[in-house]
């Protein structure tokens, strides 16, 4: 069966420090991968999505970046965090387009607090 | 572009009340439609889905019908329980050429005894 792992679960980082959140998927190949941010009272915002290794689409310009070094690994990074980067970050995957079952599967999320 | 608009909360209901959370979507392409639920401190879980017009998704007493003529996918439940308290997200997925899963802003539901 497929599983998705996201870590860490919580993180407190000072302003200006770097960030690396990791997400891995098991049990499937060629998934579409997504990073979302959920800020308090602002719903779910799509940050990045990827349809393959090295292919990243950015939805919102900001100081975050994403990389996909392996088929089932998706990393969210920042060189210098801002206070406004605080929020709940969710990784998700969907099956390869065209294979049906377009349900998205989510990780448990990372609560990031920038202080 | 692709977008989803859902009723903003918060919504507070008494136990056994009827629930409706409205959701409309942009009609670009032939999206699949979803309702996700997020319990406190957790990620999102799929609640129900519909992949084509007139499909009805249902789960745990919740229902939603894919209405192409009104571009809507409203969530309903006849009798809510305290355990239904959560944030509900409407979403659309366009796989062809876009691969984007787009969410509404979420509606927080609180059910009181």
PDB file of C-alpha atoms in Angstrom:
ATOM      1  CA  UNK A   1       0.000   0.000   0.000  1.00  0.00           C
ATOM      2  CA  UNK A   2       1.050   3.582  -0.523  1.00  0.00           C
ATOM      3  CA  UNK A   3       2.244   5.756   2.318  1.00  0.00           C
ATOM      4  CA  UNK A   4       3.462   9.299   2.608  1.00  0.00           C
ATOM      5  CA  UNK A   5       5.888  10.501   5.241  1.00  0.00           C
ATOM      6  CA  UNK A   6       6.514  14.096   6.120  1.00  0.00           C
ATOM      7  CA  UNK A   7       8.909  15.426   8.709  1.00  0.00           C
ATOM      8  CA  UNK A   8       9.499  17.025  11.063  1.00  0.00           C
ATOM      9  CA  UNK A   9       6.075  17.314  12.670  1.00  0.00           C
ATOM     10  CA  UNK A  10       6.886  20.571  14.418  1.00  0.00           C
ATOM     11  CA  UNK A  11       9.675  23.075  13.966  1.00  0.00           C
ATOM     12  CA  UNK A  12      10.600  26.342  15.609  1.00  0.00           C
ATOM     13  CA  UNK A  13      13.162  28.365  13.695  1.00  0.00           C
ATOM     14  CA  UNK A  14      14.582  31.873  14.123  1.00  0.00           C
ATOM     15  CA  UNK A  15      14.104  34.520  11.466  1.00  0.00           C
ATOM     16  CA  UNK A  16      16.849  34.342   8.861  1.00  0.00           C
ATOM     17  CA  UNK A  17      17.627  30.676   9.402  1.00  0.00           C
ATOM     18  CA  UNK A  18      17.388  28.075   6.622  1.00  0.00           C
ATOM     19  CA  UNK A  19      14.589  25.560   6.219  1.00  0.00           C
ATOM     20  CA  UNK A  20      14.350  22.056   4.870  1.00  0.00           C
ATOM     21  CA  UNK A  21      11.165  20.013   5.033  1.00  0.00           C
ATOM     22  CA  UNK A  22      11.149  16.575   3.518  1.00  0.00           C
ATOM     23  CA  UNK A  23       8.398  14.421   2.110  1.00  0.00           C
ATOM     24  CA  UNK A  24       8.684  10.899   0.765  1.00  0.00           C
ATOM     25  CA  UNK A  25       6.134   8.602  -0.809  1.00  0.00           C
ATOM     26  CA  UNK A  26       6.286   4.822  -0.791  1.00  0.00           C
ATOM     27  CA  UNK A  27       4.424   2.196  -2.723  1.00  0.00           C
ATOM     28  CA  UNK A  28       3.867   4.077  -5.965  1.00  0.00           C
ATOM     29  CA  UNK A  29       5.843   5.361  -8.947  1.00  0.00           C
ATOM     30  CA  UNK A  30       5.781   8.672 -10.803  1.00  0.00           C
ATOM     31  CA  UNK A  31       3.431  10.434  -8.409  1.00  0.00           C
ATOM     32  CA  UNK A  32       2.481  14.062  -8.771  1.00  0.00           C
ATOM     33  CA  UNK A  33       3.735  15.823  -5.648  1.00  0.00           C
ATOM     34  CA  UNK A  34       2.493  18.977  -3.950  1.00  0.00           C
ATOM     35  CA  UNK A  35       3.448  21.380  -1.175  1.00  0.00           C
ATOM     36  CA  UNK A  36       0.669  23.377   0.456  1.00  0.00           C
ATOM     37  CA  UNK A  37       0.723  25.949   3.208  1.00  0.00           C
ATOM     38  CA  UNK A  38      -2.139  26.499   5.576  1.00  0.00           C
ATOM     39  CA  UNK A  39      -1.848  29.822   7.367  1.00  0.00           C
ATOM     40  CA  UNK A  40      -4.196  30.610  10.213  1.00  0.00           C
ATOM     41  CA  UNK A  41      -7.565  31.667   8.831  1.00  0.00           C
ATOM     42  CA  UNK A  42      -6.355  31.622   5.220  1.00  0.00           C
ATOM     43  CA  UNK A  43      -7.189  28.170   3.954  1.00  0.00           C
ATOM     44  CA  UNK A  44      -4.946  25.950   1.889  1.00  0.00           C
ATOM     45  CA  UNK A  45      -2.514  27.581  -0.506  1.00  0.00           C
ATOM     46  CA  UNK A  46      -0.721  25.610  -3.221  1.00  0.00           C
ATOM     47  CA  UNK A  47       2.984  26.488  -3.169  1.00  0.00           C
ATOM     48  CA  UNK A  48       4.611  24.009  -5.565  1.00  0.00           C
ATOM     49  CA  UNK A  49       3.737  20.962  -7.569  1.00  0.00           C
ATOM     50  CA  UNK A  50       5.843  18.512  -9.497  1.00  0.00           C
ATOM     51  CA  UNK A  51       4.991  16.023 -12.213  1.00  0.00           C
ATOM     52  CA  UNK A  52       8.452  14.452 -12.380  1.00  0.00           C
ATOM     53  CA  UNK A  53      12.054  14.506 -11.202  1.00  0.00           C
ATOM     54  CA  UNK A  54      13.486  17.996 -11.502  1.00  0.00           C
ATOM     55  CA  UNK A  55      10.166  19.424 -12.705  1.00  0.00           C
ATOM     56  CA  UNK A  56       8.834  22.040 -10.317  1.00  0.00           C
ATOM     57  CA  UNK A  57       6.013  24.498 -10.855  1.00  0.00           C
ATOM     58  CA  UNK A  58       5.716  27.420  -8.490  1.00  0.00           C
ATOM     59  CA  UNK A  59       2.323  28.872  -7.788  1.00  0.00           C
ATOM     60  CA  UNK A  60       3.236  31.695  -5.453  1.00  0.00           C
ATOM     61  CA  UNK A  61       6.376  33.877  -5.661  1.00  0.00           C
ATOM     62  CA  UNK A  62       8.131  33.928  -2.309  1.00  0.00           C
ATOM     63  CA  UNK A  63      11.357  33.051  -0.578  1.00  0.00           C
ATOM     64  CA  UNK A  64      10.603  29.330  -0.611  1.00  0.00           C
ATOM     65  CA  UNK A  65      11.820  26.809  -3.144  1.00  0.00           C
ATOM     66  CA  UNK A  66      11.145  23.154  -3.852  1.00  0.00           C
ATOM     67  CA  UNK A  67      13.190  20.343  -5.300  1.00  0.00           C
ATOM     68  CA  UNK A  68      12.534  16.783  -6.394  1.00  0.00           C
ATOM     69  CA  UNK A  69      15.856  14.960  -6.440  1.00  0.00           C
ATOM     70  CA  UNK A  70      14.252  11.530  -6.646  1.00  0.00           C
ATOM     71  CA  UNK A  71      10.963  10.250  -8.006  1.00  0.00           C
ATOM     72  CA  UNK A  72       9.323   9.932  -4.595  1.00  0.00           C
ATOM     73  CA  UNK A  73      11.089  12.668  -2.673  1.00  0.00           C
ATOM     74  CA  UNK A  74       9.941  16.268  -2.462  1.00  0.00           C
ATOM     75  CA  UNK A  75      11.801  18.900  -0.458  1.00  0.00           C
ATOM     76  CA  UNK A  76      10.689  22.366   0.581  1.00  0.00           C
ATOM     77  CA  UNK A  77      13.486  24.802   1.371  1.00  0.00           C
ATOM     78  CA  UNK A  78      14.301  28.338   2.262  1.00  0.00           C
ATOM     79  CA  UNK A  79      17.653  30.089   2.605  1.00  0.00           C
ATOM     80  CA  UNK A  80      16.320  32.688   5.044  1.00  0.00           C
ATOM     81  CA  UNK A  81      13.027  32.332   6.842  1.00  0.00           C
ATOM     82  CA  UNK A  82      10.653  35.237   7.401  1.00  0.00           C
ATOM     83  CA  UNK A  83       8.097  35.614  10.156  1.00  0.00           C
ATOM     84  CA  UNK A  84       5.392  35.328   7.510  1.00  0.00           C
ATOM     85  CA  UNK A  85       6.597  31.813   6.645  1.00  0.00           C
ATOM     86  CA  UNK A  86       4.993  30.497   9.818  1.00  0.00           C
ATOM     87  CA  UNK A  87       2.188  28.070   9.146  1.00  0.00           C
ATOM     88  CA  UNK A  88       1.160  24.482   8.674  1.00  0.00           C
ATOM     89  CA  UNK A  89       2.849  22.847   5.673  1.00  0.00           C
ATOM     90  CA  UNK A  90       1.317  19.863   3.986  1.00  0.00           C
ATOM     91  CA  UNK A  91       2.808  17.525   1.445  1.00  0.00           C
ATOM     92  CA  UNK A  92       0.496  15.542  -0.821  1.00  0.00           C
ATOM     93  CA  UNK A  93       0.628  13.199  -3.790  1.00  0.00           C
ATOM     94  CA  UNK A  94      -1.760  12.135  -6.525  1.00  0.00           C
ATOM     95  CA  UNK A  95      -1.394   9.191  -8.884  1.00  0.00           C
ATOM     96  CA  UNK A  96       0.120   9.647 -12.314  1.00  0.00           C
ATOM     97  CA  UNK A  97      -2.287  11.593 -14.458  1.00  0.00           C
ATOM     98  CA  UNK A  98      -4.536   9.437 -16.561  1.00  0.00           C
ATOM     99  CA  UNK A  99      -4.465   6.404 -14.311  1.00  0.00           C
ATOM    100  CA  UNK A 100      -7.689   7.321 -12.573  1.00  0.00           C
ATOM    101  CA  UNK A 101      -8.279   7.544  -8.855  1.00  0.00           C
ATOM    102  CA  UNK A 102      -7.340  11.170  -8.668  1.00  0.00           C
ATOM    103  CA  UNK A 103      -7.634  11.254  -4.899  1.00  0.00           C
ATOM    104  CA  UNK A 104      -4.870  13.135  -3.121  1.00  0.00           C
ATOM    105  CA  UNK A 105      -3.097  11.644  -0.132  1.00  0.00           C
ATOM    106  CA  UNK A 106      -1.694  13.947   2.498  1.00  0.00           C
ATOM    107  CA  UNK A 107       1.103  13.781   4.987  1.00  0.00           C
ATOM    108  CA  UNK A 108       0.452  14.656   8.614  1.00  0.00           C
ATOM    109  CA  UNK A 109       1.832  18.153   8.185  1.00  0.00           C
ATOM    110  CA  UNK A 110       4.628  20.244   9.667  1.00  0.00           C
ATOM    111  CA  UNK A 111       3.827  23.046  12.074  1.00  0.00           C
ATOM    112  CA  UNK A 112       6.480  25.727  11.423  1.00  0.00           C
ATOM    113  CA  UNK A 113       6.847  28.645  13.792  1.00  0.00           C
ATOM    114  CA  UNK A 114       9.324  31.327  12.866  1.00  0.00           C
ATOM    115  CA  UNK A 115      10.382  33.407  15.854  1.00  0.00           C
TER     116      UNK A 115
ATOM    117  CA  UNK B   1      -7.728  29.583 -14.186  1.00  0.00           C
ATOM    118  CA  UNK B   2      -8.898  26.802 -11.938  1.00  0.00           C
ATOM    119  CA  UNK B   3     -10.521  27.897  -8.710  1.00  0.00           C
ATOM    120  CA  UNK B   4     -12.870  26.748  -6.002  1.00  0.00           C
ATOM    121  CA  UNK B   5     -15.100  28.988  -3.928  1.00  0.00           C
ATOM    122  CA  UNK B   6     -16.654  27.676  -0.775  1.00  0.00           C
ATOM    123  CA  UNK B   7     -18.757  29.129   1.963  1.00  0.00           C
ATOM    124  CA  UNK B   8     -16.555  30.634   4.609  1.00  0.00           C
ATOM    125  CA  UNK B   9     -17.218  29.884   8.221  1.00  0.00           C
ATOM    126  CA  UNK B  10     -17.065  29.404  10.933  1.00  0.00           C
ATOM    127  CA  UNK B  11     -20.290  27.439  11.100  1.00  0.00           C
ATOM    128  CA  UNK B  12     -21.720  26.463  14.459  1.00  0.00           C
ATOM    129  CA  UNK B  13     -24.551  23.962  14.660  1.00  0.00           C
ATOM    130  CA  UNK B  14     -26.318  22.035  17.358  1.00  0.00           C
ATOM    131  CA  UNK B  15     -26.076  18.275  17.334  1.00  0.00           C
ATOM    132  CA  UNK B  16     -28.548  16.632  14.918  1.00  0.00           C
ATOM    133  CA  UNK B  17     -28.930  19.826  12.859  1.00  0.00           C
ATOM    134  CA  UNK B  18     -28.829  19.791   9.055  1.00  0.00           C
ATOM    135  CA  UNK B  19     -25.566  20.863   7.441  1.00  0.00           C
ATOM    136  CA  UNK B  20     -24.933  22.485   4.071  1.00  0.00           C
ATOM    137  CA  UNK B  21     -21.573  23.861   3.002  1.00  0.00           C
ATOM    138  CA  UNK B  22     -21.684  25.466  -0.423  1.00  0.00           C
ATOM    139  CA  UNK B  23     -18.962  24.975  -2.999  1.00  0.00           C
ATOM    140  CA  UNK B  24     -18.692  26.188  -6.588  1.00  0.00           C
ATOM    141  CA  UNK B  25     -15.883  25.598  -9.065  1.00  0.00           C
ATOM    142  CA  UNK B  26     -14.648  27.065 -12.311  1.00  0.00           C
ATOM    143  CA  UNK B  27     -15.904  25.108 -15.262  1.00  0.00           C
ATOM    144  CA  UNK B  28     -12.592  24.802 -17.126  1.00  0.00           C
ATOM    145  CA  UNK B  29     -12.200  21.279 -18.436  1.00  0.00           C
ATOM    146  CA  UNK B  30     -13.768  18.268 -16.764  1.00  0.00           C
ATOM    147  CA  UNK B  31     -12.475  18.271 -13.215  1.00  0.00           C
ATOM    148  CA  UNK B  32     -12.952  15.706 -10.516  1.00  0.00           C
ATOM    149  CA  UNK B  33     -14.408  17.167  -7.343  1.00  0.00           C
ATOM    150  CA  UNK B  34     -13.658  16.339  -3.731  1.00  0.00           C
ATOM    151  CA  UNK B  35     -14.474  17.128  -0.159  1.00  0.00           C
ATOM    152  CA  UNK B  36     -11.655  16.738   2.351  1.00  0.00           C
ATOM    153  CA  UNK B  37     -11.874  16.923   6.109  1.00  0.00           C
ATOM    154  CA  UNK B  38      -9.170  18.092   8.509  1.00  0.00           C
ATOM    155  CA  UNK B  39      -9.426  17.245  12.174  1.00  0.00           C
ATOM    156  CA  UNK B  40      -7.452  19.414  14.617  1.00  0.00           C
ATOM    157  CA  UNK B  41      -3.678  19.102  14.242  1.00  0.00           C
ATOM    158  CA  UNK B  42      -3.883  16.587  11.411  1.00  0.00           C
ATOM    159  CA  UNK B  43      -3.453  16.463   7.664  1.00  0.00           C
ATOM    160  CA  UNK B  44      -6.366  16.244   5.257  1.00  0.00           C
ATOM    161  CA  UNK B  45      -8.399  13.106   4.671  1.00  0.00           C
ATOM    162  CA  UNK B  46     -10.613  12.430   1.708  1.00  0.00           C
ATOM    163  CA  UNK B  47     -14.271  12.504   2.728  1.00  0.00           C
ATOM    164  CA  UNK B  48     -15.943  11.892  -0.627  1.00  0.00           C
ATOM    165  CA  UNK B  49     -15.480  12.488  -4.319  1.00  0.00           C
ATOM    166  CA  UNK B  50     -17.259  12.624  -7.679  1.00  0.00           C
ATOM    167  CA  UNK B  51     -15.554  12.308 -11.021  1.00  0.00           C
ATOM    168  CA  UNK B  52     -18.254  13.270 -13.505  1.00  0.00           C
ATOM    169  CA  UNK B  53     -21.471  15.228 -13.820  1.00  0.00           C
ATOM    170  CA  UNK B  54     -24.436  13.949 -11.779  1.00  0.00           C
ATOM    171  CA  UNK B  55     -22.236  11.641  -9.705  1.00  0.00           C
ATOM    172  CA  UNK B  56     -23.054  11.619  -6.009  1.00  0.00           C
ATOM    173  CA  UNK B  57     -20.274  11.060  -3.520  1.00  0.00           C
ATOM    174  CA  UNK B  58     -21.182   9.849  -0.060  1.00  0.00           C
ATOM    175  CA  UNK B  59     -19.427   8.797   3.117  1.00  0.00           C
ATOM    176  CA  UNK B  60     -20.163   8.818   6.863  1.00  0.00           C
ATOM    177  CA  UNK B  61     -23.604  10.334   6.217  1.00  0.00           C
ATOM    178  CA  UNK B  62     -22.200  13.178   4.115  1.00  0.00           C
ATOM    179  CA  UNK B  63     -23.274  13.621   0.500  1.00  0.00           C
ATOM    180  CA  UNK B  64     -22.403  15.896  -2.403  1.00  0.00           C
ATOM    181  CA  UNK B  65     -23.646  15.859  -6.000  1.00  0.00           C
ATOM    182  CA  UNK B  66     -21.593  17.027  -8.978  1.00  0.00           C
ATOM    183  CA  UNK B  67     -23.832  19.636 -10.642  1.00  0.00           C
ATOM    184  CA  UNK B  68     -22.403  20.705 -13.957  1.00  0.00           C
ATOM    185  CA  UNK B  69     -25.273  23.077 -14.763  1.00  0.00           C
ATOM    186  CA  UNK B  70     -24.637  25.133 -11.635  1.00  0.00           C
ATOM    187  CA  UNK B  71     -20.910  24.260 -11.312  1.00  0.00           C
ATOM    188  CA  UNK B  72     -21.552  23.280  -7.719  1.00  0.00           C
ATOM    189  CA  UNK B  73     -20.624  20.484  -5.321  1.00  0.00           C
ATOM    190  CA  UNK B  74     -22.394  21.350  -2.071  1.00  0.00           C
ATOM    191  CA  UNK B  75     -21.738  19.202   0.994  1.00  0.00           C
ATOM    192  CA  UNK B  76     -24.737  18.064   3.041  1.00  0.00           C
ATOM    193  CA  UNK B  77     -25.446  15.962   6.079  1.00  0.00           C
ATOM    194  CA  UNK B  78     -28.850  15.391   7.564  1.00  0.00           C
ATOM    195  CA  UNK B  79     -27.852  15.125  11.211  1.00  0.00           C
ATOM    196  CA  UNK B  80     -24.444  16.306  12.398  1.00  0.00           C
ATOM    197  CA  UNK B  81     -22.623  14.952  15.419  1.00  0.00           C
ATOM    198  CA  UNK B  82     -20.080  16.523  17.748  1.00  0.00           C
ATOM    199  CA  UNK B  83     -17.442  14.288  16.155  1.00  0.00           C
ATOM    200  CA  UNK B  84     -18.055  16.034  12.810  1.00  0.00           C
ATOM    201  CA  UNK B  85     -16.397  19.184  14.150  1.00  0.00           C
ATOM    202  CA  UNK B  86     -13.529  19.861  11.761  1.00  0.00           C
ATOM    203  CA  UNK B  87     -12.470  21.999   8.824  1.00  0.00           C
ATOM    204  CA  UNK B  88     -13.950  20.975   5.473  1.00  0.00           C
ATOM    205  CA  UNK B  89     -12.278  21.715   2.153  1.00  0.00           C
ATOM    206  CA  UNK B  90     -13.799  21.540  -1.297  1.00  0.00           C
ATOM    207  CA  UNK B  91     -11.310  20.766  -4.065  1.00  0.00           C
ATOM    208  CA  UNK B  92     -11.054  20.211  -7.795  1.00  0.00           C
ATOM    209  CA  UNK B  93      -8.460  18.222  -9.704  1.00  0.00           C
ATOM    210  CA  UNK B  94      -7.624  18.778 -13.344  1.00  0.00           C
ATOM    211  CA  UNK B  95      -5.264  16.107 -14.534  1.00  0.00           C
ATOM    212  CA  UNK B  96      -5.034  16.927 -18.194  1.00  0.00           C
ATOM    213  CA  UNK B  97      -2.132  19.291 -18.800  1.00  0.00           C
ATOM    214  CA  UNK B  98      -2.426  20.931 -15.425  1.00  0.00           C
ATOM    215  CA  UNK B  99      -2.106  18.331 -12.671  1.00  0.00           C
ATOM    216  CA  UNK B 100      -3.290  20.854 -10.150  1.00  0.00           C
ATOM    217  CA  UNK B 101      -5.286  20.052  -7.087  1.00  0.00           C
ATOM    218  CA  UNK B 102      -6.972  23.320  -6.105  1.00  0.00           C
ATOM    219  CA  UNK B 103      -8.688  23.856  -2.757  1.00  0.00           C
ATOM    220  CA  UNK B 104     -11.245  26.234  -1.414  1.00  0.00           C
ATOM    221  CA  UNK B 105     -10.369  28.223   1.700  1.00  0.00           C
ATOM    222  CA  UNK B 106     -11.990  25.754   4.051  1.00  0.00           C
ATOM    223  CA  UNK B 107     -15.016  25.956   6.320  1.00  0.00           C
ATOM    224  CA  UNK B 108     -14.654  25.354  10.022  1.00  0.00           C
ATOM    225  CA  UNK B 109     -17.577  23.479  11.489  1.00  0.00           C
ATOM    226  CA  UNK B 110     -18.249  23.315  15.217  1.00  0.00           C
ATOM    227  CA  UNK B 111     -21.032  21.076  16.472  1.00  0.00           C
ATOM    228  CA  UNK B 112     -22.209  21.683  20.006  1.00  0.00           C
ATOM    229  CA  UNK B 113     -24.113  19.153  22.147  1.00  0.00           C
TER     230      UNK B 113
END
